[in-house]
Coordinates of C-alpha atoms in Angstrom, one line a residue:
M1 CA 71.4 88.0 121.6
S2 CA 71.1 87.8 125.5
E3 CA 73.8 85.1 125.5
N4 CA 76.0 87.4 123.4
S5 CA 75.3 90.2 125.9
E6 CA 76.6 88.0 128.7
N7 CA 79.6 86.9 126.7
L8 CA 80.6 90.6 126.0
K9 CA 80.2 91.5 129.7
N10 CA 82.3 88.5 130.7
I11 CA 85.2 89.8 128.6
G12 CA 84.9 93.3 129.9
L13 CA 83.0 94.9 127.0
K14 CA 79.7 96.8 127.4
A15 CA 77.0 95.1 125.4
T16 CA 76.2 97.9 123.0
Y17 CA 73.9 97.4 120.0
P18 CA 76.7 97.7 117.4
R19 CA 78.8 95.1 119.3
L20 CA 75.9 92.7 119.6
K21 CA 75.0 93.1 115.9
I22 CA 78.5 92.6 114.7
L23 CA 79.0 89.5 116.9
D24 CA 75.7 88.1 115.8
L25 CA 76.7 88.7 112.1
F26 CA 79.9 86.6 112.6
Q27 CA 77.9 83.9 114.3
T28 CA 75.2 83.7 111.6
S29 CA 76.8 84.6 108.4
D30 CA 77.5 82.0 105.7
L31 CA 80.8 83.7 105.2
R32 CA 83.5 82.8 107.7
H33 CA 86.0 85.4 106.6
L34 CA 84.8 89.0 106.5
T35 CA 86.6 92.3 106.0
A36 CA 85.5 95.4 107.9
E37 CA 83.9 96.6 104.6
D38 CA 82.0 93.4 104.3
V39 CA 80.6 93.8 107.8
Y40 CA 79.8 97.4 107.1
R41 CA 77.9 96.5 103.9
L42 CA 76.0 93.7 105.6
L43 CA 74.9 95.9 108.5
M44 CA 73.9 98.7 106.1
A45 CA 71.8 96.2 104.1
E46 CA 70.0 95.3 107.3
G47 CA 69.2 99.0 107.7
M48 CA 71.6 99.7 110.6
D49 CA 73.0 103.2 110.8
I50 CA 76.6 102.6 111.6
G51 CA 79.9 104.2 110.6
L52 CA 82.8 102.3 109.1
A53 CA 85.0 103.7 111.8
T54 CA 82.8 102.1 114.4
V55 CA 83.0 98.8 112.6
Y56 CA 86.8 98.9 112.6
R57 CA 86.9 99.8 116.3
V58 CA 84.5 97.0 117.3
L59 CA 86.5 94.4 115.2
T60 CA 89.7 95.5 116.8
Q61 CA 88.2 95.3 120.3
F62 CA 86.9 91.8 119.5
E63 CA 90.3 90.8 118.2
Q64 CA 92.0 92.1 121.4
A65 CA 89.4 90.3 123.5
G66 CA 90.1 87.0 121.7
L67 CA 86.7 86.7 120.0
L68 CA 88.0 87.3 116.5
E69 CA 91.2 86.4 114.6
R70 CA 92.7 88.7 112.0
H71 CA 94.3 87.5 108.9
Y72 CA 96.0 89.3 105.9
F73 CA 95.4 87.2 102.8
E74 CA 96.8 88.1 99.3
S75 CA 94.5 91.2 99.0
G76 CA 96.4 92.9 101.8
K77 CA 93.1 93.7 103.5
A78 CA 92.5 92.5 107.0
V79 CA 90.1 89.7 107.1
F80 CA 88.4 88.6 110.4
E81 CA 87.0 85.3 111.5
L82 CA 85.3 84.1 114.6
K83 CA 87.8 82.4 116.9
K84 CA 86.2 79.1 117.7
G85 CA 89.2 77.3 119.1
G86 CA 91.0 74.6 117.2
H87 CA 93.8 75.3 114.8
H88 CA 93.3 75.3 111.1
D89 CA 95.1 76.6 108.0
H90 CA 93.9 78.4 104.9
L91 CA 93.8 77.8 101.2
V92 CA 93.3 81.0 99.2
C93 CA 92.1 81.1 95.6
L94 CA 94.2 83.6 93.6
Q95 CA 91.5 84.2 91.1
C96 CA 88.3 84.8 93.2
G97 CA 89.7 85.2 96.7
Q98 CA 87.7 82.3 98.1
V99 CA 89.2 81.0 101.3
E100 CA 88.9 77.4 102.4
E101 CA 90.0 76.1 105.8
F102 CA 91.7 72.8 106.3
F103 CA 93.6 70.9 109.0
D104 CA 96.2 68.2 108.2
A105 CA 97.8 66.4 111.2
E106 CA 100.8 65.4 109.1
I107 CA 101.6 69.0 108.2
E108 CA 101.3 69.9 111.9
R109 CA 103.7 67.0 112.9
R110 CA 106.2 67.9 110.3
Q111 CA 106.3 71.6 111.2
N112 CA 106.9 70.7 114.8
R113 CA 109.6 68.2 114.0
I114 CA 111.4 70.7 111.7
A115 CA 111.3 73.3 114.5
E116 CA 112.6 70.8 117.1
E117 CA 115.4 69.7 114.8
R118 CA 116.5 73.4 114.6
G119 CA 116.2 74.0 118.4
F120 CA 112.7 75.6 118.4
A121 CA 109.3 74.9 119.9
V122 CA 106.4 76.2 117.9
R123 CA 103.9 78.2 119.9
E124 CA 101.7 79.2 117.1
H125 CA 101.8 79.5 113.3
A126 CA 99.7 80.5 110.3
L127 CA 99.8 78.6 107.0
Y128 CA 98.3 80.2 104.0
L129 CA 98.5 78.4 100.7
Y130 CA 97.8 80.6 97.6
A131 CA 96.7 78.6 94.7
D132 CA 95.3 78.9 91.2
C133 CA 91.6 77.9 91.1
L134 CA 90.8 74.7 89.1
R135 CA 87.1 74.9 89.7
K136 CA 85.0 75.2 86.5
D137 CA 82.6 77.5 88.4
C138 CA 85.2 80.0 89.7
P139 CA 84.0 83.4 88.6
N140 CA 87.6 84.6 88.0
R141 CA 89.2 81.3 86.9
K142 CA 92.0 81.7 84.3
L143 CA 91.0 80.5 80.9
E144 CA 93.0 77.5 79.7
E145 CA 95.3 78.5 76.8
D146 CA 95.4 76.3 73.7

């Protein structure tokens, strides 16, 4: 966590224990997209005494500092992910909420071309595709009707 301590100091944030634990959680979790409630539950499961308000505050500070990116998927809840650089888009399962990241160079080229044709230059964008799950093991998959 000493590297994280330096990283926080470099962006102007004091390296407090809650900040270090939350940053470490995002770096080590198998889940790339976490709500504030997810972070809170995971920290409580580790025995950390932390309030949900503190979690929200730290996540907002990390977002403002450029460490995390905030998304609003179908649930309407804010979901955070570690900002690692490199653009990607998201595919969201409407049944179970699973989020998969993808990058498609052709989609990126077409979006830029469409913007240019209309007199715009894309600075940034977010693409979320909401889809019905076709996986047999999706816990909330819609049953096929006969």
